[in-house]
PDB file of C-alpha atoms in Angstrom:
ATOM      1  CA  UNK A   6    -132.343 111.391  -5.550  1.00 71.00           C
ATOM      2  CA  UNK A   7    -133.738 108.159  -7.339  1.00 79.00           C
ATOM      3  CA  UNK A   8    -135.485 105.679  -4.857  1.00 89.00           C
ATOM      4  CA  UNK A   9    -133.565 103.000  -6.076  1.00 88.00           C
ATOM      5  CA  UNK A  10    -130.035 104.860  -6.153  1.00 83.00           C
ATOM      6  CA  UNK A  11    -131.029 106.205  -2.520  1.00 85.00           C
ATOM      7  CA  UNK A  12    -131.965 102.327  -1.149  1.00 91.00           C
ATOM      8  CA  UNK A  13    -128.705 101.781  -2.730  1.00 89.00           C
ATOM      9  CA  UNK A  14    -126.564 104.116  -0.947  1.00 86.00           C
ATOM     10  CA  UNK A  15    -128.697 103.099   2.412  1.00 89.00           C
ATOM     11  CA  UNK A  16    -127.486 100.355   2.024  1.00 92.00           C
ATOM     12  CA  UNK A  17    -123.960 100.513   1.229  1.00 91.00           C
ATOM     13  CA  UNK A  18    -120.915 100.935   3.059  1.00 91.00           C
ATOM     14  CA  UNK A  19    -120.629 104.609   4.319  1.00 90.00           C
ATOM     15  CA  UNK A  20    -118.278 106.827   2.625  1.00 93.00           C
ATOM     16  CA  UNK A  21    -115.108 108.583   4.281  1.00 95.00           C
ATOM     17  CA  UNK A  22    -115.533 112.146   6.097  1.00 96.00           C
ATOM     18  CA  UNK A  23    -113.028 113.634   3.065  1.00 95.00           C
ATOM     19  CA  UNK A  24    -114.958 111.532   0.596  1.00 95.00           C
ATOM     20  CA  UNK A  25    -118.037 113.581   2.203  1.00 94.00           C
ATOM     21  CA  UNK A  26    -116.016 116.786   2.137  1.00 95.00           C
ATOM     22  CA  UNK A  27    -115.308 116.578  -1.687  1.00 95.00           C
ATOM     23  CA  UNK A  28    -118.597 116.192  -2.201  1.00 93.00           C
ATOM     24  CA  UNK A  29    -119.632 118.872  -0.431  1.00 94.00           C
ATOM     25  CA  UNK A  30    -117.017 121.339  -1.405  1.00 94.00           C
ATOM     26  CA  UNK A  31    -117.723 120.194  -5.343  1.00 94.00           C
ATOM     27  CA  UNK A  32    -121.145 121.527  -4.851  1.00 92.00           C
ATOM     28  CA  UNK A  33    -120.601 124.937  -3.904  1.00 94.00           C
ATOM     29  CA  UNK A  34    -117.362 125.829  -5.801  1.00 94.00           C
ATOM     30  CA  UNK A  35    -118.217 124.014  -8.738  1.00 90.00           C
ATOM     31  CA  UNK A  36    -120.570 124.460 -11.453  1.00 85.00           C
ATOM     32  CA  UNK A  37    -120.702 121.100 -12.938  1.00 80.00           C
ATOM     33  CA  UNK A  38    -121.342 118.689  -9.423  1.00 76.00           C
ATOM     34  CA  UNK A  39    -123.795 116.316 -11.593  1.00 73.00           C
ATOM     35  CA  UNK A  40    -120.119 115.142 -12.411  1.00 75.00           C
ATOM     36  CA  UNK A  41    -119.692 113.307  -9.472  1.00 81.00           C
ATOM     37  CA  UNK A  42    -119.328 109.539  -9.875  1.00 79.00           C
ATOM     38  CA  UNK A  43    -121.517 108.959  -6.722  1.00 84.00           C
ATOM     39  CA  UNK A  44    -120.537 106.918  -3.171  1.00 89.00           C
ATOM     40  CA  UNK A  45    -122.077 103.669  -5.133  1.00 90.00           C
ATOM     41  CA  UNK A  46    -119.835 103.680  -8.023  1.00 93.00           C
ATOM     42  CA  UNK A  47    -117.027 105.006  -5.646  1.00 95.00           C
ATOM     43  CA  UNK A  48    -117.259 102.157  -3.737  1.00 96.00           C
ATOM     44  CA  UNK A  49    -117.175 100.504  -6.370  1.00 96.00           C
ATOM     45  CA  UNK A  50    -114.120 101.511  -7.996  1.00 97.00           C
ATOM     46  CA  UNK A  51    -112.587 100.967  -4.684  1.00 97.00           C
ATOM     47  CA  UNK A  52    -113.641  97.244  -4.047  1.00 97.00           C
ATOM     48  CA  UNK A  53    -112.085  96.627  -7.735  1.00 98.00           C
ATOM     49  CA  UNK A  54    -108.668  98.656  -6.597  1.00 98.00           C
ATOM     50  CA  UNK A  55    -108.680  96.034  -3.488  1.00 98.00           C
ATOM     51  CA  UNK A  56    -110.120  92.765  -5.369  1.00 97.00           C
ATOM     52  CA  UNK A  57    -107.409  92.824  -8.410  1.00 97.00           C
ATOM     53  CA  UNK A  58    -104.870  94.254  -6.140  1.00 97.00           C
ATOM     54  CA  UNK A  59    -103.907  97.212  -8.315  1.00 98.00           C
ATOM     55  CA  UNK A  60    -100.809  98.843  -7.194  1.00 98.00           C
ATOM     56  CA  UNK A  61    -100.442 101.410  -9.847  1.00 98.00           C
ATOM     57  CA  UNK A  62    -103.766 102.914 -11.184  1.00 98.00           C
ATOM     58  CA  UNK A  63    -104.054 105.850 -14.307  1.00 98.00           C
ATOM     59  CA  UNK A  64    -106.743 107.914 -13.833  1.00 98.00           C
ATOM     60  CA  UNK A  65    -108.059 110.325 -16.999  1.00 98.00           C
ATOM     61  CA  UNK A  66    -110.297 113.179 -15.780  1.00 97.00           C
ATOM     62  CA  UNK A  67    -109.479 114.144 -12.179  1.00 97.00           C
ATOM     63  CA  UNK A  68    -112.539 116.443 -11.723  1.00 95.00           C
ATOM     64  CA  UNK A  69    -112.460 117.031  -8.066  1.00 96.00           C
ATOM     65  CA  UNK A  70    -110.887 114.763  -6.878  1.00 97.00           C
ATOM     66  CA  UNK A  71    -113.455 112.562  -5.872  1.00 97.00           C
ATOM     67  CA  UNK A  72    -113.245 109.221  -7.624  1.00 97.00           C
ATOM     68  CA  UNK A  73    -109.236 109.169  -6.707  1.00 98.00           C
ATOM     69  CA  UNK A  74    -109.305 109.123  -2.956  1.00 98.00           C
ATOM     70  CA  UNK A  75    -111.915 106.240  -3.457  1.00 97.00           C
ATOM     71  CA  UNK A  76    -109.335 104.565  -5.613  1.00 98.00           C
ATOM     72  CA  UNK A  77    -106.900 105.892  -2.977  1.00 98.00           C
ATOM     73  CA  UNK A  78    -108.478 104.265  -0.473  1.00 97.00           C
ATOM     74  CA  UNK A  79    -108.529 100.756  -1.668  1.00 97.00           C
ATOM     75  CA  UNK A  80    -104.707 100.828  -2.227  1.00 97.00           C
ATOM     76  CA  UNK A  81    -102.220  98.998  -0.710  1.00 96.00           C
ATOM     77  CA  UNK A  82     -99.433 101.175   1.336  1.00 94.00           C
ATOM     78  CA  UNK A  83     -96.573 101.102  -1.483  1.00 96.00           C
ATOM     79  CA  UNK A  84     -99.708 101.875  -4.364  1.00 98.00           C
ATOM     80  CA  UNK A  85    -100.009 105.014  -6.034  1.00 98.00           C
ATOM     81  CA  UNK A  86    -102.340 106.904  -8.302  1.00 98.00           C
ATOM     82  CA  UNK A  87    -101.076 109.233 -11.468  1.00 98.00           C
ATOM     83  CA  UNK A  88    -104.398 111.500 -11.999  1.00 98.00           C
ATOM     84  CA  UNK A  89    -104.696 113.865 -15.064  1.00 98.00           C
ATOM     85  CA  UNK A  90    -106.799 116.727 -15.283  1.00 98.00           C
ATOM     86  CA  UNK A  91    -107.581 119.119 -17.645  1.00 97.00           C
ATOM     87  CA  UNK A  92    -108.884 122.251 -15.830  1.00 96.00           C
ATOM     88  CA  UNK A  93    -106.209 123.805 -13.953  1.00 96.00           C
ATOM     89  CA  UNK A  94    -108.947 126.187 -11.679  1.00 96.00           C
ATOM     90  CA  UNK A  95    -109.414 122.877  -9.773  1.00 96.00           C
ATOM     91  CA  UNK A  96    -106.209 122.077  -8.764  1.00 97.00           C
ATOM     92  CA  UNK A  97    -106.508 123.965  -5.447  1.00 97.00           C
ATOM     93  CA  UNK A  98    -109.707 121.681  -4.467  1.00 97.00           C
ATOM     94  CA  UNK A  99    -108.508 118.754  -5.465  1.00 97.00           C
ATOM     95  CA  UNK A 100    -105.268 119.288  -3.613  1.00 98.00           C
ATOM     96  CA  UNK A 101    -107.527 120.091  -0.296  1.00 98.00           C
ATOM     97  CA  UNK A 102    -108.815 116.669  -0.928  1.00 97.00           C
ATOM     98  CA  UNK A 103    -106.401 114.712  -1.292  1.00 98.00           C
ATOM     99  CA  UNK A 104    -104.856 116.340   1.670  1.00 98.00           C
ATOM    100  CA  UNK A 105    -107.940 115.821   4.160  1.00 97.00           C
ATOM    101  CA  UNK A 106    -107.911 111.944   2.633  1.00 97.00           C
ATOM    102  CA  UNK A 107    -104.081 111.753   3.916  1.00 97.00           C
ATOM    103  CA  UNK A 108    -103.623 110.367   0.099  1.00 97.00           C
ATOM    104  CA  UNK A 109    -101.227 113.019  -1.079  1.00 97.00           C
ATOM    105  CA  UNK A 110     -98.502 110.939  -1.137  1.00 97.00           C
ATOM    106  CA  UNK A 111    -100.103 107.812  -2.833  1.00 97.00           C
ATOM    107  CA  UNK A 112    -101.607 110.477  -5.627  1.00 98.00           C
ATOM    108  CA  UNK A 113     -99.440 112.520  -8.477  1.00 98.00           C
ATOM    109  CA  UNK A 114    -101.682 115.063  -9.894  1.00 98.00           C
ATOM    110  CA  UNK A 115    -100.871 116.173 -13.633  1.00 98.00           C
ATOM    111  CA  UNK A 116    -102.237 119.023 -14.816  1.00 98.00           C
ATOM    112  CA  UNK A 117    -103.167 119.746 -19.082  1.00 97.00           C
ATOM    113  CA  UNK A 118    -104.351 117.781 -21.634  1.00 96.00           C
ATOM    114  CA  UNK A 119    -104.730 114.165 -21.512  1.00 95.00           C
ATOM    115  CA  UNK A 120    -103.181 112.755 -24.806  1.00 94.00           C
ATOM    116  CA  UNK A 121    -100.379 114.577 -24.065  1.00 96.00           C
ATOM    117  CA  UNK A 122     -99.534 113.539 -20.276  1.00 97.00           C
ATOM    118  CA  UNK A 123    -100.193 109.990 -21.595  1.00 96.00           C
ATOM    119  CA  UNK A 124     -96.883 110.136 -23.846  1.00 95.00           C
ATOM    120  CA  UNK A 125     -94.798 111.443 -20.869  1.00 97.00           C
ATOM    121  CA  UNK A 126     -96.083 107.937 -18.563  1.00 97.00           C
ATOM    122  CA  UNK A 127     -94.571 104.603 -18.874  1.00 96.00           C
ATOM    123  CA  UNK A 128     -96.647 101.841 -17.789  1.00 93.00           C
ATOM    124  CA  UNK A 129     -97.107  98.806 -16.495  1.00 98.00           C
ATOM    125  CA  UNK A 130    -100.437 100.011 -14.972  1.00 98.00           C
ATOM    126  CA  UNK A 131    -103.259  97.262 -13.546  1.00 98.00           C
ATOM    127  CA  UNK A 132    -105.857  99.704 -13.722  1.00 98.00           C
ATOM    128  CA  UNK A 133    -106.953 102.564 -15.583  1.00 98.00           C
ATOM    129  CA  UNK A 134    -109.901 104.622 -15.146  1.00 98.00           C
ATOM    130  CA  UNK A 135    -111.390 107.082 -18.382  1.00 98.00           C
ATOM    131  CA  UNK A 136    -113.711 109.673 -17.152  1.00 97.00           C
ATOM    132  CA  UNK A 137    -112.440 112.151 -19.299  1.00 97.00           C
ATOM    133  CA  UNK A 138    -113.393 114.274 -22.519  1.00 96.00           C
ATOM    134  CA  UNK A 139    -116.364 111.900 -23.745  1.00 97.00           C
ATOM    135  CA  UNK A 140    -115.427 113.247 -27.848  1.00 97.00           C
ATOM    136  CA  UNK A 141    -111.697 111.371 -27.279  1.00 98.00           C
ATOM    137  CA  UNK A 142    -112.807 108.108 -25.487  1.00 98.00           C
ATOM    138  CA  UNK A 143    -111.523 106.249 -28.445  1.00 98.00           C
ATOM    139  CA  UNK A 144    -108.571 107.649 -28.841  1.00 97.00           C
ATOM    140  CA  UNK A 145    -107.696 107.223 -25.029  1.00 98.00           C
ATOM    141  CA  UNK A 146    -108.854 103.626 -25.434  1.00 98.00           C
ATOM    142  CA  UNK A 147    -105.727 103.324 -27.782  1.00 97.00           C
ATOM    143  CA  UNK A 148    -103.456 105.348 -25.991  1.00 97.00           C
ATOM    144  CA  UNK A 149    -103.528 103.852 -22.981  1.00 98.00           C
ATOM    145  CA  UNK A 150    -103.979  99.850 -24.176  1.00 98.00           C
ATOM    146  CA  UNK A 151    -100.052  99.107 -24.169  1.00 97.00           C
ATOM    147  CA  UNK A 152     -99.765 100.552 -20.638  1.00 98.00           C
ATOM    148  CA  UNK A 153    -101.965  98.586 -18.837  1.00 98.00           C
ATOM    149  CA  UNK A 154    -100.217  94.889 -17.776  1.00 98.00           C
ATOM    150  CA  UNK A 155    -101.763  92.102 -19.127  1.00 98.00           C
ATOM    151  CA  UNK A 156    -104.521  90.988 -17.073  1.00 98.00           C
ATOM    152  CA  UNK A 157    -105.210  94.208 -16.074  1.00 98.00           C
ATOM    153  CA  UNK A 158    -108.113  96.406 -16.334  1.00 98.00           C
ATOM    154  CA  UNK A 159    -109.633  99.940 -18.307  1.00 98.00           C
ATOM    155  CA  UNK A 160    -112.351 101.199 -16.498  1.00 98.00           C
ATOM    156  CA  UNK A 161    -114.844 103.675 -18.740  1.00 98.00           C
ATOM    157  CA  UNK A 162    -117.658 105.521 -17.107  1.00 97.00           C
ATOM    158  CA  UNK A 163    -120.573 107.220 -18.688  1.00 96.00           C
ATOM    159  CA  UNK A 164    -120.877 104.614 -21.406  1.00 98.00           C
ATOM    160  CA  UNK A 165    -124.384 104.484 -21.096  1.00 97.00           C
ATOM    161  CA  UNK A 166    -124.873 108.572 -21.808  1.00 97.00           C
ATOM    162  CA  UNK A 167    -128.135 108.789 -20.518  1.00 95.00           C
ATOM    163  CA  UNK A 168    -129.865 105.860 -22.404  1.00 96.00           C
ATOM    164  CA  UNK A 169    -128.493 108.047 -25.729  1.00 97.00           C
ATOM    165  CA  UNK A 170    -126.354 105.442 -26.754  1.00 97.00           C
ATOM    166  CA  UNK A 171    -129.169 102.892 -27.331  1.00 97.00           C
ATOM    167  CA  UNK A 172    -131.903 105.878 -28.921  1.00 96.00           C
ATOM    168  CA  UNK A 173    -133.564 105.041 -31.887  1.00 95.00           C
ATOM    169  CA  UNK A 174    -131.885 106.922 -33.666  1.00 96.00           C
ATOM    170  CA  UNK A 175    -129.239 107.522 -32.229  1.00 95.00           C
ATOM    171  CA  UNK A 176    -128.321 111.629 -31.413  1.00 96.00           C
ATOM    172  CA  UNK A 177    -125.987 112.616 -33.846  1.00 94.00           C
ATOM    173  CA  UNK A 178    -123.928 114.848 -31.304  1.00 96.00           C
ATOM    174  CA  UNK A 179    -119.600 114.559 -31.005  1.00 97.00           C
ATOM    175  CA  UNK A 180    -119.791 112.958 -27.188  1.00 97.00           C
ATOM    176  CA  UNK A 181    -122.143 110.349 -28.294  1.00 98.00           C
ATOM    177  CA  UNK A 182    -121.074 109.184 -31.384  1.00 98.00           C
ATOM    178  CA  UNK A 183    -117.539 108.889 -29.773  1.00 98.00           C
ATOM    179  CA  UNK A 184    -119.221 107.056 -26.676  1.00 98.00           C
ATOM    180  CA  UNK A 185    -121.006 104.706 -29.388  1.00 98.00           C
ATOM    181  CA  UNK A 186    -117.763 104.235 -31.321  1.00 98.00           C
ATOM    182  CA  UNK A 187    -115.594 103.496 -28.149  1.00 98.00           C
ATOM    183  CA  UNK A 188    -118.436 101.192 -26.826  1.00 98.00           C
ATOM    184  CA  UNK A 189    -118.145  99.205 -30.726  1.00 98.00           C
ATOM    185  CA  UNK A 190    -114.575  99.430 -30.276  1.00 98.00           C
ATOM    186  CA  UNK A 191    -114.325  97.298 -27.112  1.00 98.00           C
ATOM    187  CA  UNK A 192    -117.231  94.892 -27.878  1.00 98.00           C
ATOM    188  CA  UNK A 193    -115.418  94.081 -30.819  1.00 98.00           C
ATOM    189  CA  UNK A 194    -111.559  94.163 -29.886  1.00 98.00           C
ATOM    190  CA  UNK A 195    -110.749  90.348 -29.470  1.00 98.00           C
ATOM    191  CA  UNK A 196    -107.621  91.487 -27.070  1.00 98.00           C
ATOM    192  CA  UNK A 197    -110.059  92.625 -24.259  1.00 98.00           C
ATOM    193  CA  UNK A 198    -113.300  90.468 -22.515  1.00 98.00           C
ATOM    194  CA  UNK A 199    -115.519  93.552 -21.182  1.00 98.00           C
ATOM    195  CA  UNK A 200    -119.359  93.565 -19.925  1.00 98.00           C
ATOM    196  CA  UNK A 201    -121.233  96.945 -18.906  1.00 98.00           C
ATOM    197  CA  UNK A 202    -122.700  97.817 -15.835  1.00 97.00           C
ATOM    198  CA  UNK A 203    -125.542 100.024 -15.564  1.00 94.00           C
ATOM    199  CA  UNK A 204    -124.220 101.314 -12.544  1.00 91.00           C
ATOM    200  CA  UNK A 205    -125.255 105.318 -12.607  1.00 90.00           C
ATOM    201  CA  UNK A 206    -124.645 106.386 -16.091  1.00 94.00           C
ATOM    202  CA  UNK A 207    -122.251 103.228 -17.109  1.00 96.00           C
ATOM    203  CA  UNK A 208    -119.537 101.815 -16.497  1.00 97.00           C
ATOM    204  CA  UNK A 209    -117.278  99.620 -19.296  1.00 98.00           C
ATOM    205  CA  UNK A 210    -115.062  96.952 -17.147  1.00 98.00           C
ATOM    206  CA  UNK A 211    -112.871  95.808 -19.988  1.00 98.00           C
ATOM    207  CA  UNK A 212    -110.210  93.086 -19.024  1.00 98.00           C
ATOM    208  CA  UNK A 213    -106.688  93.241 -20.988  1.00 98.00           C
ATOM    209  CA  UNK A 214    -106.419  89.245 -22.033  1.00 97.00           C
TER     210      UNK A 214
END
């Protein structure tokens, strides 16, 4: 682990036994763990569920399971989470997570594609989080801009793309030039203020106006 990410984590709140038991579990029956947000952006996400008291959050890109129970966790008692995830081989893990959390009832798990769950939700939502396909980060910028309440927030991670984003030239590949166009799409969208955090890989807070 990084020094400075470890000091960080040292000295950060400690994360929940489940929140310790995804991470475990998405380690050994997973082959993609680097996916993990990380207990520093977790609590993260969780301080901003509790300081803009979200009640109903939109999550793209479940994974494991992970960065919803943190989100879970900072709820209220009558807030609730809808989660959509791709890869229907995790279902059963995530499930067993939000089950050891004692979130199953704050969390609705949808399972396929993203742009098409998004046209079966109706918002208001005061928070969304993207940490889904990085090649349709745009397009779920637009999708889900009339559901979120005004004043509310769109959370992006992985804007940063390893440092790619900012290469001289920039790499040419489909997830970063989407990550570069949705970063030029927000910077320049006068219906949102936003400011990134070089938190892990990145993370976009963008503020509906």
């Amino acid at each position: 682990m990084d020094p400075l990410y470890k000091y960080i984590e040292d000295h950060s709140s400690p994360s929940s036994a489940a929140v310790k038991w995804i991470e475990h579990e998405t380690h050994i029956r997973t082959n993609h763990p680097r996916m993990l947000s990380g207990g520093a952006q977790g609590r993260f996400l969780k301080l901003m569920v509790e300081l803009s008291g979200a009640k109903r959050i939109l999550e793209l890109g479940t994974s494991t399971g992970y960065s919803a129970v943190w989100m879970a966790e900072g709820l209220p008692e009558d807030g609730h989470i809808d989660t959509l995830e791709l890869n229907d081989e995790l279902e059963d893990l995530i499930r067993e997570g939000f089950e050891k959390a004692g979130v199953t009832d704050r969390i609705t798990l949808h399972i396929g594609d993203c742009k098409d769950t998004l046209k079966t939700l109706e918002g208001p939502y005061d928070l969304v989080y993207i940490d889904a396909n990085k090649r349709e980060y745009p397009d779920y910028y637009d999708a889900v801009f009339d559901l979120v309440r005004p004043g509310g927030l769109i959370l992006a991670d992985n804007v940063i793309w390893d440092g790619k984003v900012y290469e001289d030239p920039v790499p040419d590949d489909a997830q970063t030039t989407a990550i570069v166009a949705f970063n030029d799409l927000v910077a320049k969208d006068p219906r949102v203020e936003s400011v990134i955090l070089p938190l892990r890989d990145g993370l976009n807070i963008i503020r509906k106006k």
